[in-house]
Structure formats: structure tokens, C-alpha cells
Amino acid sequence: MSTAKAPKYRIYKDHRNEWRWTFHAANGEAIAVSSEGYTAERDCLHGIALMKSSNDAVVLVEE
């Protein structure tokens, strides 16, 4: 049986009682966080859905 971990989003309430999300890589490292708090859990989940759907977004390299 494999014990490999998968990437995951974690949602939680912050000290202002607002919903936030953090994306963790398979190694457990936090690699992305919500830039705002959400008053409703469903809005936080919508923010995650937007991130998940951005896989074809353009990557701009600034020098």
C-alpha cells in the first residue's frame, strides 16, 4: 500500500472569523494562500474552484 501524500487545499477560519484557504503540495509545504478572507464558506470554495480552473492561464516572465 502506498503512503504517498496528495496535494490538498485546506480551508479554515482566521482570527477575524473569515474563511481562508491554503494549498499544500504533496510534501506538505504550503505553496499558495488566499489573498483575502471570505465571509461565507461557499465563497472560499468558489475561490478554490477558480484556482483549480486556471491551469491554462498564461505565465508572464518579467525580467
Short mmCIF file of N, CA and C in Angstrom, two decimals:
data_model
loop_
_atom_site.label_atom_id
_atom_site.label_comp_id
_atom_site.label_asym_id
_atom_site.label_seq_id
_atom_site.Cartn_x
_atom_site.Cartn_y
_atom_site.Cartn_z
N MET A 1 0.84 -1.18 0.00
CA MET A 1 0.00 0.00 0.00
C MET A 1 0.88 1.24 0.00
N SER A 2 0.55 2.21 -0.85
CA SER A 2 1.33 3.43 -0.96
C SER A 2 0.96 4.41 0.16
N THR A 3 1.97 5.08 0.68
CA THR A 3 1.74 6.10 1.70
C THR A 3 2.00 7.50 1.15
N ALA A 4 2.09 7.61 -0.17
CA ALA A 4 2.33 8.91 -0.79
C ALA A 4 1.18 9.86 -0.49
N LYS A 5 1.53 11.09 -0.24
CA LYS A 5 0.52 12.10 0.04
C LYS A 5 0.16 12.82 -1.26
N ALA A 6 -1.04 13.37 -1.30
CA ALA A 6 -1.50 14.11 -2.47
C ALA A 6 -1.58 15.58 -2.12
N PRO A 7 -1.47 16.45 -3.12
CA PRO A 7 -1.69 17.88 -2.86
C PRO A 7 -3.10 18.10 -2.33
N LYS A 8 -3.29 19.15 -1.54
CA LYS A 8 -4.62 19.40 -0.99
C LYS A 8 -4.82 20.86 -0.65
N TYR A 9 -6.07 21.26 -0.65
CA TYR A 9 -6.48 22.58 -0.17
C TYR A 9 -7.00 22.40 1.25
N ARG A 10 -6.68 23.35 2.12
CA ARG A 10 -7.21 23.36 3.48
C ARG A 10 -7.97 24.66 3.65
N ILE A 11 -9.21 24.59 4.13
CA ILE A 11 -9.96 25.81 4.43
C ILE A 11 -10.10 25.91 5.95
N TYR A 12 -10.12 27.14 6.41
CA TYR A 12 -10.18 27.38 7.86
C TYR A 12 -10.68 28.80 8.10
N LYS A 13 -11.07 29.08 9.32
CA LYS A 13 -11.45 30.43 9.73
C LYS A 13 -10.25 31.09 10.41
N ASP A 14 -10.01 32.35 10.03
CA ASP A 14 -8.89 33.08 10.59
C ASP A 14 -9.30 33.81 11.87
N HIS A 15 -8.40 34.63 12.42
CA HIS A 15 -8.67 35.34 13.68
C HIS A 15 -9.79 36.37 13.55
N ARG A 16 -10.15 36.76 12.32
CA ARG A 16 -11.27 37.68 12.09
C ARG A 16 -12.56 36.93 11.77
N ASN A 17 -12.52 35.60 11.94
CA ASN A 17 -13.66 34.73 11.69
C ASN A 17 -14.06 34.70 10.21
N GLU A 18 -13.06 34.91 9.32
CA GLU A 18 -13.28 34.83 7.89
C GLU A 18 -12.67 33.54 7.35
N TRP A 19 -13.28 33.01 6.30
CA TRP A 19 -12.79 31.78 5.67
C TRP A 19 -11.59 32.08 4.79
N ARG A 20 -10.59 31.23 4.84
CA ARG A 20 -9.39 31.32 4.00
C ARG A 20 -9.02 29.92 3.53
N TRP A 21 -8.19 29.87 2.49
CA TRP A 21 -7.69 28.58 2.02
C TRP A 21 -6.18 28.63 1.89
N THR A 22 -5.56 27.46 2.02
CA THR A 22 -4.13 27.27 1.78
C THR A 22 -3.99 26.02 0.93
N PHE A 23 -3.15 26.10 -0.11
CA PHE A 23 -2.87 24.94 -0.95
C PHE A 23 -1.54 24.35 -0.53
N HIS A 24 -1.54 23.05 -0.24
CA HIS A 24 -0.35 22.34 0.20
C HIS A 24 0.10 21.36 -0.88
N ALA A 25 1.39 21.37 -1.19
CA ALA A 25 1.97 20.41 -2.14
C ALA A 25 1.96 19.02 -1.51
N ALA A 26 2.28 18.03 -2.30
CA ALA A 26 2.29 16.64 -1.82
C ALA A 26 3.24 16.45 -0.64
N ASN A 27 4.29 17.27 -0.56
CA ASN A 27 5.24 17.15 0.56
C ASN A 27 4.78 17.88 1.82
N GLY A 28 3.57 18.48 1.75
CA GLY A 28 3.02 19.18 2.90
C GLY A 28 3.34 20.66 2.95
N GLU A 29 4.20 21.13 2.07
CA GLU A 29 4.59 22.54 2.05
C GLU A 29 3.45 23.41 1.53
N ALA A 30 3.16 24.50 2.24
CA ALA A 30 2.16 25.45 1.79
C ALA A 30 2.76 26.24 0.63
N ILE A 31 2.10 26.21 -0.54
CA ILE A 31 2.66 26.89 -1.71
C ILE A 31 1.75 28.00 -2.25
N ALA A 32 0.53 28.11 -1.76
CA ALA A 32 -0.36 29.20 -2.17
C ALA A 32 -1.38 29.43 -1.06
N VAL A 33 -1.76 30.69 -0.90
CA VAL A 33 -2.76 31.05 0.11
C VAL A 33 -3.75 32.04 -0.48
N SER A 34 -4.94 32.08 0.09
CA SER A 34 -5.92 33.07 -0.36
C SER A 34 -5.41 34.45 0.03
N SER A 35 -5.65 35.41 -0.84
CA SER A 35 -5.18 36.77 -0.57
C SER A 35 -6.23 37.59 0.16
N GLU A 36 -7.38 36.99 0.40
CA GLU A 36 -8.45 37.68 1.11
C GLU A 36 -9.22 36.69 1.96
N GLY A 37 -9.94 37.21 2.93
CA GLY A 37 -10.83 36.38 3.73
C GLY A 37 -12.23 36.44 3.14
N TYR A 38 -13.00 35.39 3.33
CA TYR A 38 -14.36 35.30 2.81
C TYR A 38 -15.33 35.17 3.98
N THR A 39 -16.44 35.89 3.91
CA THR A 39 -17.42 35.80 4.98
C THR A 39 -18.22 34.50 4.90
N ALA A 40 -18.38 33.95 3.69
CA ALA A 40 -19.14 32.71 3.52
C ALA A 40 -18.21 31.58 3.06
N GLU A 41 -18.39 30.41 3.61
CA GLU A 41 -17.59 29.24 3.24
C GLU A 41 -17.72 28.96 1.74
N ARG A 42 -18.93 29.12 1.19
CA ARG A 42 -19.14 28.83 -0.23
C ARG A 42 -18.31 29.75 -1.11
N ASP A 43 -18.07 30.99 -0.67
CA ASP A 43 -17.24 31.91 -1.43
C ASP A 43 -15.77 31.47 -1.40
N CYS A 44 -15.35 30.96 -0.28
CA CYS A 44 -13.99 30.42 -0.16
C CYS A 44 -13.82 29.23 -1.11
N LEU A 45 -14.81 28.35 -1.13
CA LEU A 45 -14.76 27.19 -2.02
C LEU A 45 -14.78 27.63 -3.49
N HIS A 46 -15.50 28.71 -3.78
CA HIS A 46 -15.51 29.25 -5.14
C HIS A 46 -14.11 29.76 -5.52
N GLY A 47 -13.41 30.39 -4.60
CA GLY A 47 -12.04 30.84 -4.84
C GLY A 47 -11.13 29.67 -5.18
N ILE A 48 -11.31 28.55 -4.48
CA ILE A 48 -10.54 27.34 -4.78
C ILE A 48 -10.88 26.84 -6.17
N ALA A 49 -12.15 26.83 -6.52
CA ALA A 49 -12.57 26.37 -7.85
C ALA A 49 -11.94 27.23 -8.95
N LEU A 50 -11.85 28.53 -8.72
CA LEU A 50 -11.21 29.42 -9.69
C LEU A 50 -9.73 29.06 -9.86
N MET A 51 -9.06 28.78 -8.77
CA MET A 51 -7.65 28.38 -8.84
C MET A 51 -7.49 27.06 -9.61
N LYS A 52 -8.35 26.11 -9.32
CA LYS A 52 -8.28 24.82 -9.99
C LYS A 52 -8.51 24.94 -11.49
N SER A 53 -9.32 25.92 -11.90
CA SER A 53 -9.64 26.06 -13.32
C SER A 53 -8.64 26.93 -14.08
N SER A 54 -7.60 27.38 -13.43
CA SER A 54 -6.65 28.30 -14.07
C SER A 54 -5.44 27.59 -14.68
N ASN A 55 -5.54 26.29 -14.93
CA ASN A 55 -4.38 25.54 -15.41
C ASN A 55 -3.93 25.96 -16.80
N ASP A 56 -4.76 26.66 -17.57
CA ASP A 56 -4.34 27.13 -18.89
C ASP A 56 -4.02 28.63 -18.90
N ALA A 57 -3.86 29.21 -17.73
CA ALA A 57 -3.53 30.64 -17.64
C ALA A 57 -2.13 30.89 -18.18
N VAL A 58 -1.95 32.04 -18.80
CA VAL A 58 -0.66 32.45 -19.34
C VAL A 58 0.30 32.74 -18.20
N VAL A 59 1.55 32.34 -18.35
CA VAL A 59 2.59 32.66 -17.37
C VAL A 59 3.45 33.76 -17.97
N LEU A 60 3.49 34.91 -17.32
CA LEU A 60 4.30 36.04 -17.79
C LEU A 60 5.62 36.05 -17.04
N VAL A 61 6.70 36.17 -17.78
CA VAL A 61 8.03 36.23 -17.18
C VAL A 61 8.53 37.67 -17.32
N GLU A 62 8.76 38.32 -16.20
CA GLU A 62 9.26 39.69 -16.21
C GLU A 62 10.72 39.70 -15.83
N GLU A 63 11.49 40.41 -16.59
CA GLU A 63 12.93 40.48 -16.31
C GLU A 63 13.34 41.86 -15.91
#
